[in-house]
Amino acid sequence: MGRLEVIAGPMFAGKTEELVRRVHRAQVARRGVLVVGHELDTRSGPGRVASHSGLEVPSRSVGEAGQILALVADGTELVAVDEAQFFGPDLVDVATALADAGLVVVVAGLSVTFDGRAFQPVADLVAVAESVTKLTAVCAVCGRDAAFHVRLEAVPTGDDDALAPTSGHVGGAESYEARCRRHRHG
Ligand code: ADP
Ligand code: MG
């Protein structure tokens, strides 16, 4: 019988590492595996799903959730999808259809936005999954468990390296940091 497994958490929580671990185990077991990334995932780049620590696995890249269905071949037993937040709400129906059809579907993605809100479609996938693994990162300020991440933007102090957390949407040089509950506001 098929099943849906969700790997959720903030950035740097090890979601991709866990996805790659499950893919490797399935490959050891000689299962037919399809790994899917999104064309918008510019960090991994096309043709691979990559973790911040350098673990990677070859993947197919698509622009829409519906395109995943056409990539499933005879013999595909496990479908692994990384960066679920890029796929939008359609991923819920696609993942459900694949699991209903008997496949193991592993979906990893952000469960929380950089301003601390539920992030779809992971929140909805959690509702219909057999298994949910919620991971935390390490707070960049204090080292405690981090269930959040913040977007840092360069602030105009004259110091190019000056970064401050923000919940705004102003463009510019930016990066992200994992933060615990206490430090997610600064
Ligand atoms: P995710 O897919 O959840 O963003 P990855 O699997 O890509 O996470 O990366 C996890 C790895 O990132 C960790 O094993 C560690 O090497 C590295 N890393 C860098 N910063 C942090 C952090 N603040 N907390 C935890 N891991 C971090
Ligand atoms: Mg990742």
PDB file of C-alpha atoms and ligand atoms in Angstrom:
ATOM      1  CA  MET A   1       0.000   0.000   0.000  1.00  0.00           C
ATOM      2  CA  GLY A   2       1.150   3.518  -0.704  1.00  0.00           C
ATOM      3  CA  ARG A   3       1.948   6.101   1.918  1.00  0.00           C
ATOM      4  CA  LEU A   4       2.763   9.773   2.271  1.00  0.00           C
ATOM      5  CA  GLU A   5       5.692  10.828   4.419  1.00  0.00           C
ATOM      6  CA  VAL A   6       6.306  14.519   5.160  1.00  0.00           C
ATOM      7  CA  ILE A   7       9.625  15.984   6.311  1.00  0.00           C
ATOM      8  CA  ALA A   8       8.968  19.491   7.639  1.00  0.00           C
ATOM      9  CA  GLY A   9      10.839  22.273   9.388  1.00  0.00           C
ATOM     10  CA  PRO A  10      12.588  25.617   8.924  1.00  0.00           C
ATOM     11  CA  MET A  11      15.627  26.207   6.736  1.00  0.00           C
ATOM     12  CA  PHE A  12      18.824  24.332   7.754  1.00  0.00           C
ATOM     13  CA  ALA A  13      16.826  21.715   9.703  1.00  0.00           C
ATOM     14  CA  GLY A  14      18.251  18.828   7.666  1.00  0.00           C
ATOM     15  CA  LYS A  15      15.122  18.184   5.610  1.00  0.00           C
ATOM     16  CA  THR A  16      17.045  17.548   2.416  1.00  0.00           C
ATOM     17  CA  GLU A  17      19.591  15.380   4.237  1.00  0.00           C
ATOM     18  CA  GLU A  18      16.733  13.257   5.586  1.00  0.00           C
ATOM     19  CA  LEU A  19      15.118  13.066   2.139  1.00  0.00           C
ATOM     20  CA  VAL A  20      18.414  11.966   0.586  1.00  0.00           C
ATOM     21  CA  ARG A  21      18.900   9.389   3.372  1.00  0.00           C
ATOM     22  CA  ARG A  22      15.521   7.835   2.595  1.00  0.00           C
ATOM     23  CA  VAL A  23      16.278   7.872  -1.140  1.00  0.00           C
ATOM     24  CA  HIS A  24      19.608   6.123  -0.545  1.00  0.00           C
ATOM     25  CA  ARG A  25      17.952   3.459   1.585  1.00  0.00           C
ATOM     26  CA  ALA A  26      15.377   2.805  -1.137  1.00  0.00           C
ATOM     27  CA  GLN A  27      18.156   2.525  -3.697  1.00  0.00           C
ATOM     28  CA  VAL A  28      20.016   0.037  -1.522  1.00  0.00           C
ATOM     29  CA  ALA A  29      16.778  -1.951  -1.425  1.00  0.00           C
ATOM     30  CA  ARG A  30      16.667  -1.761  -5.252  1.00  0.00           C
ATOM     31  CA  ARG A  31      13.415   0.146  -5.276  1.00  0.00           C
ATOM     32  CA  GLY A  32      12.585   2.259  -8.311  1.00  0.00           C
ATOM     33  CA  VAL A  33      13.118   5.853  -7.179  1.00  0.00           C
ATOM     34  CA  LEU A  34      12.136   9.174  -8.719  1.00  0.00           C
ATOM     35  CA  VAL A  35      13.583  12.334  -7.148  1.00  0.00           C
ATOM     36  CA  VAL A  36      11.954  15.613  -8.105  1.00  0.00           C
ATOM     37  CA  GLY A  37      13.098  19.182  -7.546  1.00  0.00           C
ATOM     38  CA  HIS A  38      11.612  22.466  -8.704  1.00  0.00           C
ATOM     39  CA  GLU A  39      12.980  24.658 -11.477  1.00  0.00           C
ATOM     40  CA  LEU A  40      12.854  27.621  -9.074  1.00  0.00           C
ATOM     41  CA  ASP A  41      15.327  25.928  -6.709  1.00  0.00           C
ATOM     42  CA  THR A  42      18.345  27.914  -7.834  1.00  0.00           C
ATOM     43  CA  ARG A  43      20.467  26.811  -4.872  1.00  0.00           C
ATOM     44  CA  SER A  44      20.476  23.150  -5.782  1.00  0.00           C
ATOM     45  CA  GLY A  45      20.528  23.937  -9.494  1.00  0.00           C
ATOM     46  CA  PRO A  46      18.855  21.820 -12.165  1.00  0.00           C
ATOM     47  CA  GLY A  47      19.298  18.064 -12.168  1.00  0.00           C
ATOM     48  CA  ARG A  48      20.067  17.597  -8.515  1.00  0.00           C
ATOM     49  CA  VAL A  49      18.664  18.023  -5.050  1.00  0.00           C
ATOM     50  CA  ALA A  50      21.370  19.248  -2.675  1.00  0.00           C
ATOM     51  CA  SER A  51      21.627  19.847   1.061  1.00  0.00           C
ATOM     52  CA  HIS A  52      23.451  22.729   2.728  1.00  0.00           C
ATOM     53  CA  SER A  53      26.046  20.213   3.882  1.00  0.00           C
ATOM     54  CA  GLY A  54      26.805  19.046   0.334  1.00  0.00           C
ATOM     55  CA  LEU A  55      24.812  15.800   0.209  1.00  0.00           C
ATOM     56  CA  GLU A  56      23.152  15.493  -3.157  1.00  0.00           C
ATOM     57  CA  VAL A  57      21.230  13.169  -5.383  1.00  0.00           C
ATOM     58  CA  PRO A  58      20.359  13.423  -9.100  1.00  0.00           C
ATOM     59  CA  SER A  59      16.834  14.679  -9.716  1.00  0.00           C
ATOM     60  CA  ARG A  60      14.383  15.731 -12.364  1.00  0.00           C
ATOM     61  CA  SER A  61      13.269  19.360 -12.306  1.00  0.00           C
ATOM     62  CA  VAL A  62       9.729  20.472 -13.035  1.00  0.00           C
ATOM     63  CA  GLY A  63       7.902  23.787 -12.963  1.00  0.00           C
ATOM     64  CA  GLU A  64       4.513  22.537 -11.763  1.00  0.00           C
ATOM     65  CA  ALA A  65       3.282  19.779  -9.465  1.00  0.00           C
ATOM     66  CA  GLY A  66       1.173  18.206 -12.231  1.00  0.00           C
ATOM     67  CA  GLN A  67       4.297  17.495 -14.272  1.00  0.00           C
ATOM     68  CA  ILE A  68       5.484  15.019 -11.643  1.00  0.00           C
ATOM     69  CA  LEU A  69       2.865  12.489 -12.743  1.00  0.00           C
ATOM     70  CA  ALA A  70       4.335  12.195 -16.239  1.00  0.00           C
ATOM     71  CA  LEU A  71       7.774  11.365 -14.777  1.00  0.00           C
ATOM     72  CA  VAL A  72       6.529   8.331 -12.896  1.00  0.00           C
ATOM     73  CA  ALA A  73       7.594   5.264 -14.872  1.00  0.00           C
ATOM     74  CA  ASP A  74       6.749   1.581 -14.641  1.00  0.00           C
ATOM     75  CA  GLY A  75       8.675   0.316 -11.652  1.00  0.00           C
ATOM     76  CA  THR A  76       8.746   3.612  -9.763  1.00  0.00           C
ATOM     77  CA  GLU A  77       8.045   2.741  -6.146  1.00  0.00           C
ATOM     78  CA  LEU A  78       9.189   5.841  -4.281  1.00  0.00           C
ATOM     79  CA  VAL A  79       8.739   9.464  -5.323  1.00  0.00           C
ATOM     80  CA  ALA A  80      10.781  12.008  -3.360  1.00  0.00           C
ATOM     81  CA  VAL A  81       9.936  15.695  -3.731  1.00  0.00           C
ATOM     82  CA  ASP A  82      12.147  18.390  -2.204  1.00  0.00           C
ATOM     83  CA  GLU A  83      11.357  22.077  -1.578  1.00  0.00           C
ATOM     84  CA  ALA A  84       7.615  21.449  -1.512  1.00  0.00           C
ATOM     85  CA  GLN A  85       6.879  25.138  -0.961  1.00  0.00           C
ATOM     86  CA  PHE A  86       7.808  25.883  -4.581  1.00  0.00           C
ATOM     87  CA  PHE A  87       5.065  23.616  -5.941  1.00  0.00           C
ATOM     88  CA  GLY A  88       2.014  25.315  -4.451  1.00  0.00           C
ATOM     89  CA  PRO A  89      -1.302  23.761  -3.438  1.00  0.00           C
ATOM     90  CA  ASP A  90      -1.475  21.376  -6.426  1.00  0.00           C
ATOM     91  CA  LEU A  91       1.179  19.232  -4.749  1.00  0.00           C
ATOM     92  CA  VAL A  92      -1.406  17.979  -2.247  1.00  0.00           C
ATOM     93  CA  ASP A  93      -3.539  16.352  -4.956  1.00  0.00           C
ATOM     94  CA  VAL A  94      -0.512  15.015  -6.834  1.00  0.00           C
ATOM     95  CA  ALA A  95       1.053  13.460  -3.721  1.00  0.00           C
ATOM     96  CA  THR A  96      -2.311  12.004  -2.704  1.00  0.00           C
ATOM     97  CA  ALA A  97      -2.895  10.495  -6.152  1.00  0.00           C
ATOM     98  CA  LEU A  98       0.541   8.846  -6.127  1.00  0.00           C
ATOM     99  CA  ALA A  99       0.112   7.440  -2.620  1.00  0.00           C
ATOM    100  CA  ASP A 100      -3.384   6.214  -3.496  1.00  0.00           C
ATOM    101  CA  ALA A 101      -1.851   4.457  -6.500  1.00  0.00           C
ATOM    102  CA  GLY A 102       0.452   2.496  -4.180  1.00  0.00           C
ATOM    103  CA  LEU A 103       3.651   4.548  -4.195  1.00  0.00           C
ATOM    104  CA  VAL A 104       5.667   5.746  -1.234  1.00  0.00           C
ATOM    105  CA  VAL A 105       5.729   9.533  -1.501  1.00  0.00           C
ATOM    106  CA  VAL A 106       8.276  11.486   0.540  1.00  0.00           C
ATOM    107  CA  VAL A 107       7.830  15.255   0.524  1.00  0.00           C
ATOM    108  CA  ALA A 108      10.288  17.628   2.205  1.00  0.00           C
ATOM    109  CA  GLY A 109       9.706  21.331   2.552  1.00  0.00           C
ATOM    110  CA  LEU A 110       9.406  24.417   4.692  1.00  0.00           C
ATOM    111  CA  SER A 111       6.616  24.295   7.240  1.00  0.00           C
ATOM    112  CA  VAL A 112       7.101  27.918   8.311  1.00  0.00           C
ATOM    113  CA  THR A 113       7.639  31.206   6.466  1.00  0.00           C
ATOM    114  CA  PHE A 114      10.442  33.602   7.377  1.00  0.00           C
ATOM    115  CA  ASP A 115       7.863  35.677   9.226  1.00  0.00           C
ATOM    116  CA  GLY A 116       6.707  32.765  11.333  1.00  0.00           C
ATOM    117  CA  ARG A 117       3.497  31.640   9.633  1.00  0.00           C
ATOM    118  CA  ALA A 118       2.309  28.249   8.382  1.00  0.00           C
ATOM    119  CA  PHE A 119       3.649  27.576   4.901  1.00  0.00           C
ATOM    120  CA  GLN A 120       1.596  25.731   2.318  1.00  0.00           C
ATOM    121  CA  PRO A 121       1.429  23.149   0.913  1.00  0.00           C
ATOM    122  CA  VAL A 122       3.401  21.427   3.691  1.00  0.00           C
ATOM    123  CA  ALA A 123       0.827  22.365   6.342  1.00  0.00           C
ATOM    124  CA  ASP A 124      -1.929  20.710   4.290  1.00  0.00           C
ATOM    125  CA  LEU A 125       0.250  17.704   3.395  1.00  0.00           C
ATOM    126  CA  VAL A 126       0.819  17.119   7.123  1.00  0.00           C
ATOM    127  CA  ALA A 127      -2.950  16.725   7.518  1.00  0.00           C
ATOM    128  CA  VAL A 128      -3.141  13.782   5.102  1.00  0.00           C
ATOM    129  CA  ALA A 129       0.233  12.068   5.703  1.00  0.00           C
ATOM    130  CA  GLU A 130       0.880   8.693   7.352  1.00  0.00           C
ATOM    131  CA  SER A 131       4.132  10.012   8.782  1.00  0.00           C
ATOM    132  CA  VAL A 132       5.391  13.483   9.689  1.00  0.00           C
ATOM    133  CA  THR A 133       8.974  14.207  10.688  1.00  0.00           C
ATOM    134  CA  LYS A 134       9.327  17.698  12.111  1.00  0.00           C
ATOM    135  CA  LEU A 135      12.954  18.740  12.286  1.00  0.00           C
ATOM    136  CA  THR A 136      14.591  21.734  13.927  1.00  0.00           C
ATOM    137  CA  ALA A 137      17.759  23.582  12.991  1.00  0.00           C
ATOM    138  CA  VAL A 138      20.317  25.107  15.368  1.00  0.00           C
ATOM    139  CA  CYS A 139      19.651  28.717  16.398  1.00  0.00           C
ATOM    140  CA  ALA A 140      22.340  30.898  14.848  1.00  0.00           C
ATOM    141  CA  VAL A 141      22.323  33.135  17.944  1.00  0.00           C
ATOM    142  CA  CYS A 142      22.265  30.743  20.913  1.00  0.00           C
ATOM    143  CA  GLY A 143      22.502  27.176  19.622  1.00  0.00           C
ATOM    144  CA  ARG A 144      19.129  26.033  20.911  1.00  0.00           C
ATOM    145  CA  ASP A 145      16.632  24.159  18.746  1.00  0.00           C
ATOM    146  CA  ALA A 146      15.402  26.454  16.003  1.00  0.00           C
ATOM    147  CA  ALA A 147      11.887  25.952  14.653  1.00  0.00           C
ATOM    148  CA  PHE A 148      12.090  29.216  12.680  1.00  0.00           C
ATOM    149  CA  HIS A 149      14.286  30.999  10.181  1.00  0.00           C
ATOM    150  CA  VAL A 150      14.575  34.724   9.540  1.00  0.00           C
ATOM    151  CA  ARG A 151      15.543  36.653   6.468  1.00  0.00           C
ATOM    152  CA  LEU A 152      18.505  38.940   6.977  1.00  0.00           C
ATOM    153  CA  GLU A 153      18.859  42.048   4.855  1.00  0.00           C
ATOM    154  CA  ALA A 154      21.780  44.374   4.511  1.00  0.00           C
ATOM    155  CA  VAL A 155      20.988  47.536   6.462  1.00  0.00           C
ATOM    156  CA  PRO A 156      22.259  50.905   5.183  1.00  0.00           C
ATOM    157  CA  THR A 157      24.848  51.642   7.874  1.00  0.00           C
ATOM    158  CA  GLY A 158      27.769  51.960   5.518  1.00  0.00           C
ATOM    159  CA  ASP A 159      28.990  48.599   6.705  1.00  0.00           C
ATOM    160  CA  ASP A 160      28.472  46.109   3.880  1.00  0.00           C
ATOM    161  CA  ASP A 161      28.361  43.179   6.279  1.00  0.00           C
ATOM    162  CA  ALA A 162      25.726  44.650   8.594  1.00  0.00           C
ATOM    163  CA  LEU A 163      22.692  42.387   8.615  1.00  0.00           C
ATOM    164  CA  ALA A 164      19.449  42.682  10.527  1.00  0.00           C
ATOM    165  CA  PRO A 165      16.414  40.408  10.738  1.00  0.00           C
ATOM    166  CA  THR A 166      13.346  41.647   8.940  1.00  0.00           C
ATOM    167  CA  SER A 167       9.842  40.584   8.205  1.00  0.00           C
ATOM    168  CA  GLY A 168       9.600  42.984   5.278  1.00  0.00           C
ATOM    169  CA  HIS A 169       9.624  42.158   1.614  1.00  0.00           C
ATOM    170  CA  VAL A 170      12.135  44.713   0.386  1.00  0.00           C
ATOM    171  CA  GLY A 171      14.534  43.226  -2.125  1.00  0.00           C
ATOM    172  CA  GLY A 172      18.286  43.368  -1.984  1.00  0.00           C
ATOM    173  CA  ALA A 173      21.180  41.318  -0.704  1.00  0.00           C
ATOM    174  CA  GLU A 174      19.745  38.859   1.776  1.00  0.00           C
ATOM    175  CA  SER A 175      20.330  35.565   3.448  1.00  0.00           C
ATOM    176  CA  TYR A 176      18.579  33.421   6.007  1.00  0.00           C
ATOM    177  CA  GLU A 177      19.388  32.233   9.510  1.00  0.00           C
ATOM    178  CA  ALA A 178      17.838  29.587  11.704  1.00  0.00           C
ATOM    179  CA  ARG A 179      16.440  31.051  14.928  1.00  0.00           C
ATOM    180  CA  CYS A 180      14.850  29.727  18.106  1.00  0.00           C
ATOM    181  CA  ARG A 181      11.621  31.092  19.557  1.00  0.00           C
ATOM    182  CA  ARG A 182      13.446  33.687  21.621  1.00  0.00           C
ATOM    183  CA  HIS A 183      15.663  35.019  18.856  1.00  0.00           C
ATOM    184  CA  ARG A 184      13.289  34.926  15.915  1.00  0.00           C
ATOM    185  CA  HIS A 185      12.500  38.644  16.311  1.00  0.00           C
ATOM    186  CA  GLY A 186      16.087  39.807  16.544  1.00  0.00           C
TER     187      GLY A 186
HETATM  188  P1  ADP B   1      17.234  21.938   4.909  1.00  0.00           P
HETATM  189  O1  ADP B   1      16.930  21.099   3.687  1.00  0.00           O
HETATM  190  O2  ADP B   1      16.284  21.654   6.048  1.00  0.00           O
HETATM  191  O3  ADP B   1      17.351  23.404   4.603  1.00  0.00           O
HETATM  192  P2  ADP B   1      19.824  20.693   4.696  1.00  0.00           P
HETATM  193  O4  ADP B   1      19.557  19.219   4.755  1.00  0.00           O
HETATM  194  O5  ADP B   1      20.023  21.289   3.334  1.00  0.00           O
HETATM  195  O6  ADP B   1      18.650  21.476   5.464  1.00  0.00           O
HETATM  196  O7  ADP B   1      21.117  21.087   5.536  1.00  0.00           O
HETATM  197  C1  ADP B   1      21.316  20.665   6.864  1.00  0.00           C
HETATM  198  C2  ADP B   1      22.786  20.944   7.178  1.00  0.00           C
HETATM  199  O8  ADP B   1      23.000  22.347   7.171  1.00  0.00           O
HETATM  200  C3  ADP B   1      23.263  20.505   8.528  1.00  0.00           C
HETATM  201  O9  ADP B   1      23.634  19.140   8.576  1.00  0.00           O
HETATM  202  C4  ADP B   1      24.478  21.398   8.735  1.00  0.00           C
HETATM  203  O10 ADP B   1      25.606  20.817   8.107  1.00  0.00           O
HETATM  204  C5  ADP B   1      24.146  22.640   7.942  1.00  0.00           C
HETATM  205  N1  ADP B   1      23.789  23.814   8.729  1.00  0.00           N
HETATM  206  C6  ADP B   1      24.181  25.084   8.477  1.00  0.00           C
HETATM  207  N2  ADP B   1      23.639  25.955   9.339  1.00  0.00           N
HETATM  208  C7  ADP B   1      22.878  25.231  10.194  1.00  0.00           C
HETATM  209  C8  ADP B   1      22.035  25.565  11.324  1.00  0.00           C
HETATM  210  N3  ADP B   1      21.895  26.805  11.757  1.00  0.00           N
HETATM  211  N4  ADP B   1      21.398  24.545  11.940  1.00  0.00           N
HETATM  212  C9  ADP B   1      21.543  23.281  11.539  1.00  0.00           C
HETATM  213  N5  ADP B   1      22.307  22.905  10.476  1.00  0.00           N
HETATM  214  C10 ADP B   1      22.972  23.868   9.808  1.00  0.00           C
HETATM  215 MG    MG B   2      16.531  21.554   1.751  1.00  0.00          MG
END
